[in-house]
XYZ file of C-alpha atoms in Angstrom:
457
model
C -26.810 40.080 7.860
C -30.380 41.495 7.724
C -32.024 42.134 4.333
C -33.110 45.916 4.002
C -34.020 47.995 1.001
C -30.888 49.707 1.427
C -28.685 46.594 1.227
C -30.542 45.137 -1.807
C -30.382 48.454 -3.495
C -26.542 48.607 -2.820
C -26.208 45.091 -4.463
C -28.235 45.993 -7.487
C -26.187 49.145 -8.256
C -22.782 47.653 -8.068
C -20.295 49.991 -9.685
C -18.413 47.136 -11.312
C -21.479 45.955 -13.197
C -22.113 47.503 -16.474
C -25.765 47.768 -16.203
C -25.153 50.432 -13.680
C -23.082 52.630 -15.681
C -24.389 55.699 -17.653
C -24.959 55.426 -21.318
C -22.481 56.858 -23.629
C -24.920 59.610 -24.385
C -25.250 60.526 -20.765
C -29.039 59.830 -20.420
C -29.667 57.500 -17.734
C -28.530 53.847 -16.990
C -29.630 50.456 -18.251
C -31.987 49.021 -15.544
C -31.401 45.284 -16.254
C -30.021 44.848 -12.633
C -32.900 46.525 -11.112
C -35.599 45.287 -13.149
C -38.236 43.453 -10.890
C -39.565 40.134 -11.632
C -42.841 40.248 -13.509
C -45.544 37.924 -12.201
C -46.252 34.868 -14.307
C -43.006 35.195 -16.076
C -40.091 32.719 -15.753
C -37.077 34.563 -14.185
C -34.548 31.940 -14.349
C -34.779 31.088 -10.712
C -35.230 33.161 -7.481
C -32.955 34.438 -4.871
C -32.801 31.254 -2.855
C -31.917 29.397 -6.009
C -29.167 31.842 -6.707
C -27.860 31.533 -3.202
C -27.901 27.790 -3.512
C -26.120 27.801 -6.802
C -23.247 30.047 -5.444
C -22.779 28.344 -1.945
C -23.732 24.704 -2.157
C -20.282 23.700 -3.985
C -18.587 24.394 -0.575
C -18.207 20.728 -0.064
C -17.702 20.086 3.333
C -20.209 21.868 5.062
C -23.912 21.142 5.613
C -26.438 23.134 3.728
C -29.588 23.440 5.602
C -32.920 24.837 4.200
C -35.080 26.423 6.673
C -38.419 26.106 5.034
C -40.845 23.637 3.344
C -39.481 20.470 2.290
C -40.220 21.490 -1.337
C -37.665 24.221 -1.410
C -34.917 21.755 -0.282
C -35.668 20.118 -3.608
C -35.573 23.292 -5.556
C -33.077 22.601 -8.317
C -29.664 21.468 -6.672
C -29.729 18.002 -7.557
C -29.790 18.588 -11.175
C -26.679 20.884 -11.001
C -23.414 19.023 -12.078
C -20.836 20.720 -9.594
C -18.275 18.090 -8.378
C -16.099 17.535 -5.471
C -12.703 15.991 -5.286
C -13.253 15.290 -1.457
C -16.212 15.501 0.899
C -19.622 14.790 -0.426
C -21.452 16.313 2.412
C -22.818 19.120 0.160
C -24.851 16.710 -1.726
C -26.816 15.756 1.333
C -30.170 17.369 1.385
C -30.970 18.876 4.663
C -34.247 20.876 5.549
C -36.329 21.936 8.668
C -39.305 20.636 6.780
C -41.511 23.641 8.017
C -45.177 22.560 8.355
C -48.298 24.484 8.909
C -47.995 24.371 12.857
C -44.577 25.783 12.386
C -46.052 28.780 10.169
C -48.454 29.536 12.964
C -46.198 29.305 16.063
C -42.743 29.982 14.438
C -40.074 27.741 13.455
C -37.052 29.041 15.275
C -36.920 26.153 17.957
C -37.209 23.720 15.090
C -34.348 25.296 13.146
C -32.033 25.414 16.443
C -32.889 21.580 16.939
C -32.043 20.856 13.359
C -28.796 22.541 13.423
C -27.998 20.632 16.521
C -28.910 17.281 14.822
C -26.915 18.006 11.658
C -23.801 18.827 13.829
C -24.132 15.955 15.839
C -24.716 13.376 13.209
C -22.425 14.548 10.402
C -19.725 16.862 12.177
C -19.377 19.335 9.196
C -16.943 22.174 8.949
C -19.825 24.626 9.220
C -23.620 24.807 8.754
C -25.152 27.160 6.019
C -28.634 27.966 7.092
C -30.949 29.135 4.053
C -34.039 31.194 4.579
C -36.750 30.654 2.333
C -40.119 32.742 1.425
C -42.217 31.110 4.189
C -39.807 31.240 7.063
C -38.742 34.916 6.108
C -42.484 35.765 5.960
C -43.318 34.517 9.420
C -40.381 36.482 10.794
C -38.004 33.786 12.108
C -34.839 35.444 13.316
C -32.264 33.417 11.344
C -29.226 35.473 12.629
C -30.294 35.130 16.234
C -30.964 31.391 15.780
C -27.564 30.771 13.909
C -25.715 32.866 16.343
C -27.159 30.862 19.487
C -26.475 27.481 17.728
C -22.862 28.507 16.775
C -22.271 29.051 20.453
C -23.831 25.990 21.538
C -22.543 23.522 19.123
C -18.979 25.120 18.722
C -18.975 25.477 14.992
C -19.691 28.353 12.519
C -23.267 28.431 11.663
C -23.709 30.881 8.615
C -27.078 32.683 8.003
C -28.006 33.022 4.314
C -30.718 35.499 4.208
C -31.907 35.008 0.576
C -35.744 34.118 0.422
C -36.921 33.753 -3.059
C -39.348 36.638 -3.094
C -36.657 39.434 -2.880
C -35.541 39.106 -6.290
C -33.845 37.226 -9.082
C -31.082 34.356 -9.096
C -28.472 37.016 -9.613
C -29.466 39.008 -6.528
C -29.258 35.676 -4.676
C -25.853 35.226 -5.940
C -24.874 38.373 -4.294
C -26.846 37.957 -1.188
C -24.851 34.788 -0.741
C -21.832 36.714 -1.460
C -22.596 39.081 1.317
C -22.924 36.123 3.859
C -19.516 34.914 2.982
C -17.907 38.401 3.329
C -19.589 38.795 6.643
C -19.135 35.509 8.205
C -16.360 33.531 6.510
C -13.860 35.447 4.367
C -11.028 36.637 6.688
C -11.881 34.567 9.731
C -8.682 32.319 9.164
C -5.056 32.828 8.143
C -3.106 30.565 5.547
C -0.167 28.610 6.783
C 1.892 30.674 4.461
C 1.396 32.881 1.521
C 3.209 33.371 -1.942
C 3.327 36.246 -4.486
C 1.263 34.090 -6.703
C -1.768 33.285 -4.593
C -4.953 34.126 -6.550
C -8.769 33.305 -5.927
C -11.316 32.030 -8.483
C -14.608 33.629 -8.034
C -17.725 32.142 -9.649
C -16.338 29.107 -10.916
C -18.493 26.148 -9.800
C -16.696 23.263 -11.098
C -19.701 22.049 -13.136
C -18.838 18.504 -14.788
C -15.403 18.904 -13.163
C -14.387 21.935 -15.392
C -12.166 23.478 -12.618
C -9.838 20.173 -12.883
C -8.902 21.247 -16.351
C -7.483 24.337 -15.373
C -5.982 23.853 -12.016
C -3.003 21.710 -13.351
C -2.109 24.701 -15.693
C -1.931 27.060 -12.799
C 0.016 24.606 -10.933
C 2.555 24.110 -13.948
C 3.007 28.016 -13.962
C 3.508 28.050 -9.948
C 0.338 30.038 -9.428
C -1.485 28.893 -6.368
C -5.267 29.000 -6.145
C -5.780 29.899 -2.626
C -9.701 29.598 -2.668
C -11.988 28.641 -4.867
C -15.299 30.419 -4.638
C -16.897 28.089 -4.682
C -16.414 25.138 -6.981
C -14.756 22.007 -5.010
C -14.048 24.502 -2.190
C -13.546 23.592 1.433
C -14.784 25.852 4.194
C -11.215 26.595 5.317
C -9.936 27.821 2.057
C -12.740 30.473 1.621
C -11.880 31.587 5.117
C -8.451 32.287 4.072
C -9.315 34.110 0.782
C -8.317 37.407 2.098
C -4.691 36.782 1.679
C -4.859 36.474 -2.128
C -2.898 38.762 -4.465
C -5.567 38.687 -7.000
C -9.239 37.774 -7.538
C -10.112 36.082 -10.874
C -13.799 36.310 -11.806
C -15.049 33.676 -13.930
C -18.876 33.956 -13.954
C -19.105 37.486 -14.976
C -21.043 39.707 -12.548
C -22.771 36.930 -10.244
C -20.497 37.751 -7.385
C -19.194 41.226 -8.290
C -20.006 42.509 -4.965
C -17.396 40.117 -3.352
C -14.698 41.223 -5.821
C -15.285 44.866 -5.142
C -15.635 44.424 -1.349
C -12.457 42.290 -1.133
C -10.761 45.267 -3.155
C -12.021 47.905 -0.595
C -11.473 45.707 2.463
C -8.177 43.761 1.491
C -6.885 45.793 -1.306
C -7.198 42.592 -3.814
C -7.533 43.755 -7.421
C -9.785 41.725 -9.771
C -9.965 40.783 -13.316
C -12.990 39.125 -15.334
C -11.868 36.185 -17.446
C -13.300 32.998 -19.235
C -12.026 29.488 -19.469
C -13.734 28.648 -22.626
C -11.915 28.627 -26.177
C -8.226 28.720 -26.711
C -8.163 32.330 -27.324
C -9.727 33.155 -24.162
C -7.757 30.472 -21.992
C -4.585 32.135 -23.544
C -5.673 35.543 -22.554
C -6.722 34.620 -19.061
C -3.097 33.186 -18.162
C -1.488 36.272 -19.753
C -3.738 38.573 -17.971
C -3.133 36.735 -14.512
C 0.677 36.881 -15.030
C 0.529 40.664 -16.093
C -1.534 41.641 -13.084
C 0.837 39.498 -10.790
C 3.389 41.620 -12.290
C 6.192 38.925 -12.662
C 8.228 38.895 -15.921
C 9.485 35.600 -15.203
C 5.924 34.164 -14.510
C 5.068 35.812 -17.773
C 7.693 33.970 -19.672
C 6.532 30.785 -18.483
C 2.938 31.610 -19.418
C 4.183 32.113 -22.921
C 6.145 28.782 -23.024
C 3.168 27.014 -21.631
C 0.559 28.650 -24.171
C 2.784 27.653 -26.983
C 3.141 24.141 -25.756
C -0.630 23.707 -25.160
C -1.537 25.326 -28.424
C 0.752 23.229 -30.618
C -0.715 19.924 -28.931
C -3.998 21.142 -29.299
C -3.706 22.036 -32.973
C -2.719 18.561 -33.556
C -5.735 17.243 -31.524
C -8.345 19.484 -32.975
C -7.180 19.180 -36.680
C -9.627 16.383 -37.657
C -12.475 18.012 -35.869
C -11.922 21.473 -37.454
C -11.915 19.876 -40.771
C -15.269 18.185 -40.238
C -16.779 21.276 -38.308
C -15.498 24.067 -40.510
C -18.415 26.246 -41.820
C -21.140 24.812 -39.513
C -23.647 27.063 -38.222
C -24.456 27.329 -34.440
C -27.456 28.929 -32.509
C -26.194 29.556 -28.959
C -29.057 30.080 -26.283
C -27.338 30.460 -22.753
C -26.586 33.339 -20.364
C -23.925 35.286 -18.534
C -20.425 34.912 -19.523
C -21.206 31.693 -21.721
C -23.141 33.941 -23.963
C -19.997 35.409 -25.461
C -17.139 32.885 -24.165
C -18.769 29.850 -26.041
C -18.559 31.913 -29.377
C -14.830 32.286 -29.060
C -14.339 28.646 -28.424
C -16.932 27.779 -31.551
C -14.985 30.155 -33.714
C -11.706 28.242 -32.813
C -13.316 25.139 -34.293
C -14.403 26.903 -37.468
C -17.879 27.150 -36.469
C -19.945 30.169 -37.446
C -22.234 31.373 -34.381
C -25.155 32.845 -36.152
C -27.067 33.931 -33.311
C -26.838 34.171 -29.377
C -28.963 35.210 -26.533
C -28.282 38.400 -24.349
C -31.105 38.214 -21.945
C -28.785 37.911 -18.911
C -25.803 39.730 -20.397
C -24.273 42.959 -19.226
C -23.599 45.885 -21.581
C -19.939 44.849 -21.444
C -20.973 41.276 -22.353
C -23.090 42.443 -25.447
C -20.259 44.744 -26.704
C -18.067 41.580 -26.804
C -20.826 39.509 -28.332
C -21.196 42.209 -31.168
C -17.559 42.270 -31.664
C -17.526 38.428 -32.002
C -20.601 37.974 -34.089
C -20.130 40.747 -36.621
C -22.996 42.819 -38.160
C -24.831 39.618 -39.581
C -25.116 37.974 -36.156
C -28.509 37.901 -34.423
C -28.554 39.043 -30.747
C -31.713 37.582 -29.161
C -32.844 39.637 -26.253
C -35.794 37.733 -25.292
C -36.500 33.919 -26.343
C -38.730 31.139 -25.925
C -39.130 27.955 -28.056
C -41.026 29.464 -30.580
C -38.561 32.296 -31.155
C -35.681 29.939 -31.035
C -37.290 27.652 -33.663
C -38.002 30.791 -35.940
C -34.297 31.633 -35.567
C -33.039 28.184 -36.424
C -35.194 28.280 -39.809
C -34.112 31.864 -40.452
C -30.299 31.389 -39.969
C -30.495 27.521 -41.360
C -28.565 26.528 -38.314
C -26.955 23.110 -37.969
C -26.701 22.812 -34.223
C -28.462 24.393 -31.105
C -26.288 24.775 -27.926
C -28.345 25.608 -25.078
C -29.526 24.371 -21.435
C -31.131 21.121 -21.224
C -34.623 22.375 -21.088
C -34.194 23.465 -24.759
C -33.403 20.086 -25.980
C -36.806 19.265 -27.205
C -36.722 22.445 -29.248
C -33.815 21.214 -31.112
C -35.531 17.775 -31.522
C -38.504 19.782 -32.981
C -36.344 21.567 -35.518
C -34.590 18.340 -36.333
C -31.180 19.604 -35.483
C -28.420 18.417 -33.124
C -28.416 19.638 -29.778
C -25.387 20.346 -27.029
C -26.174 21.034 -23.328
C -24.023 23.692 -22.221
C -25.521 24.689 -18.882
C -25.381 23.208 -15.384
C -26.902 19.956 -16.054
C -24.315 18.825 -18.439
C -21.900 15.918 -17.752
C -18.882 17.059 -20.083
C -16.344 19.603 -18.910
C -15.503 22.252 -21.748
C -13.213 24.526 -19.818
C -9.228 24.760 -20.707
C -7.463 23.355 -23.389
C -8.424 19.775 -22.613
C -12.194 20.976 -22.373
C -11.877 22.237 -26.036
C -11.053 18.714 -27.255
C -13.911 17.512 -25.263
C -16.401 19.978 -26.839
C -14.960 19.465 -30.346
C -15.809 15.632 -29.774
C -19.199 16.279 -28.558
C -20.072 18.648 -31.234
C -18.762 16.288 -33.886
C -20.569 13.387 -32.599
C -23.855 15.460 -32.420
C -23.739 16.912 -35.805
C -22.670 13.461 -37.500
C -24.984 11.062 -35.434
C -26.531 8.978 -38.105
C -29.848 9.345 -36.282
C -30.434 12.692 -38.196
C -30.423 10.979 -41.469
C -33.436 8.995 -40.072
C -35.256 11.893 -38.032
C -35.219 14.107 -41.276
C -36.884 11.729 -43.633
C -40.407 12.536 -44.190
C -42.875 10.525 -42.000
C -44.539 7.657 -43.649
C -48.006 9.653 -43.709
C -46.312 12.506 -45.464
C -44.833 10.555 -48.411
C-alpha cells in the first residue's frame, strides 16, 4: 500500500466518524480528524506508534521495525496487551538503520533481516513497519516485502506508517489498510456459524478480553477474529466470513469496519465493555443485530444471572464509594464508557476530557455528566490540578503519566490506560475496578500525606 495524499485524505474523512459529519446548522464540519500536528505540541503519539498499537497484539507474527533502533523501543514495551499463546509479538526486531544505510539505502539490510527473522523464529508472518528515516530515504517497503515473501515462503506485510504522516489515530487506520490489503480474506475458516462476530479495536490490555470471551461462549456466539488483542495471524485472515463487526475502540479502525461492510457485506456496531449498563447493552445489541430471538432470550437470561451476582459482589463497594467525586482524564471510548462504569458504583464523575473524542462521544458524555459536568477540551497538569480543586474531587482516573499530578493534588489515582495491570472490562472487571478504587480511596497513606508538613505547622 503506497501512502498518497489521496489515501491519507480518504482515511481522515471516513464517513463513519462523526468528525466528518456536517454540523446541525449545516455550516461546515468539525476538523478534528484532519487537524495537523502542531510543532512542539505532544499529539499523543505518531502514526508509527498508532500502527504498532493496532498490530503488535497479533501474537504469532514477527514485528520488524525498519528504522533506527530507537524507533523499535518507541513505547510498545509499556503496553499491557497480553497473549494466551505465542509470545513472539513481545520480541523486538529492528533493522537498526545507521548513517551508512541512510546514505546508501536500507533495502538490502531489510531483506536480510526478514530472512534472518524467518529462519530463526519461524513466524506465521512478518509485519514490516516503515519509520520516518526509511520513508524519507525512499526505501521501497512494498517491493522488498514482496520479494522476501516469495523467497522465504511466508507472508511479509508492509505497514507504511512513518511517524511524520500524522497522528496516532491516522496510524491506527493505516495499519487497518495493511490488514485489508494483505491479510483479511486470504484464508477461509473450516466452518461458519450464524453467530460469528469479529471484535475490532480490542487490544486485550491487562487481559480484558478474557473477561468477555466466556460470556460470548455461554451465549453460543463465536468470536471468529479478534482485531487484534490476543489474535493469531490466521484468524485475522478469516475475518471476512463474520456476520457482524463489533467496534470496541470507537473510531480507531473505523476504516476497517466500513471497508468490510462494502467488500463483504458485514455490518458493524460500536459498543463498550466497561460498566454494567454498557455491557448489558453490548450483548443485547449483538443479539439484535444477529437477528435470532432464541439468542436474545439467552442474552436476557445471562444478563439477569450476571447482574444478580454482580449486585451482591458490588454491594459493599457501592456503600463505601457512594457520592465520591471523580475526575476522568483519558481519551476515545473510555472518556464516556468509564463514566457509565463509575456511575454503576455510585461515583459522581464531575469532569472528563474530550480531547480525542468524536462529536458522538461528546454527546454521550454530555448526557451522562449532565449540565454541571465539566468537559475538558485541552488538558495539562496545571489544568487538571485546577479542575481537581474546583470540583473538590476525591479521585483522579487517568493514564500513568498523570499519577504525579494526583500526588501533587494529594488525592488517590487509578491508571486507566494501556500501562495498567488490572482488567476492568465485563462483569468481573467491574468488581476489579470497584476493588481498585476502594483500595485507592481508603488507603491509610492519604491521612499521612494530607497532614501539614512539619515546617508548615
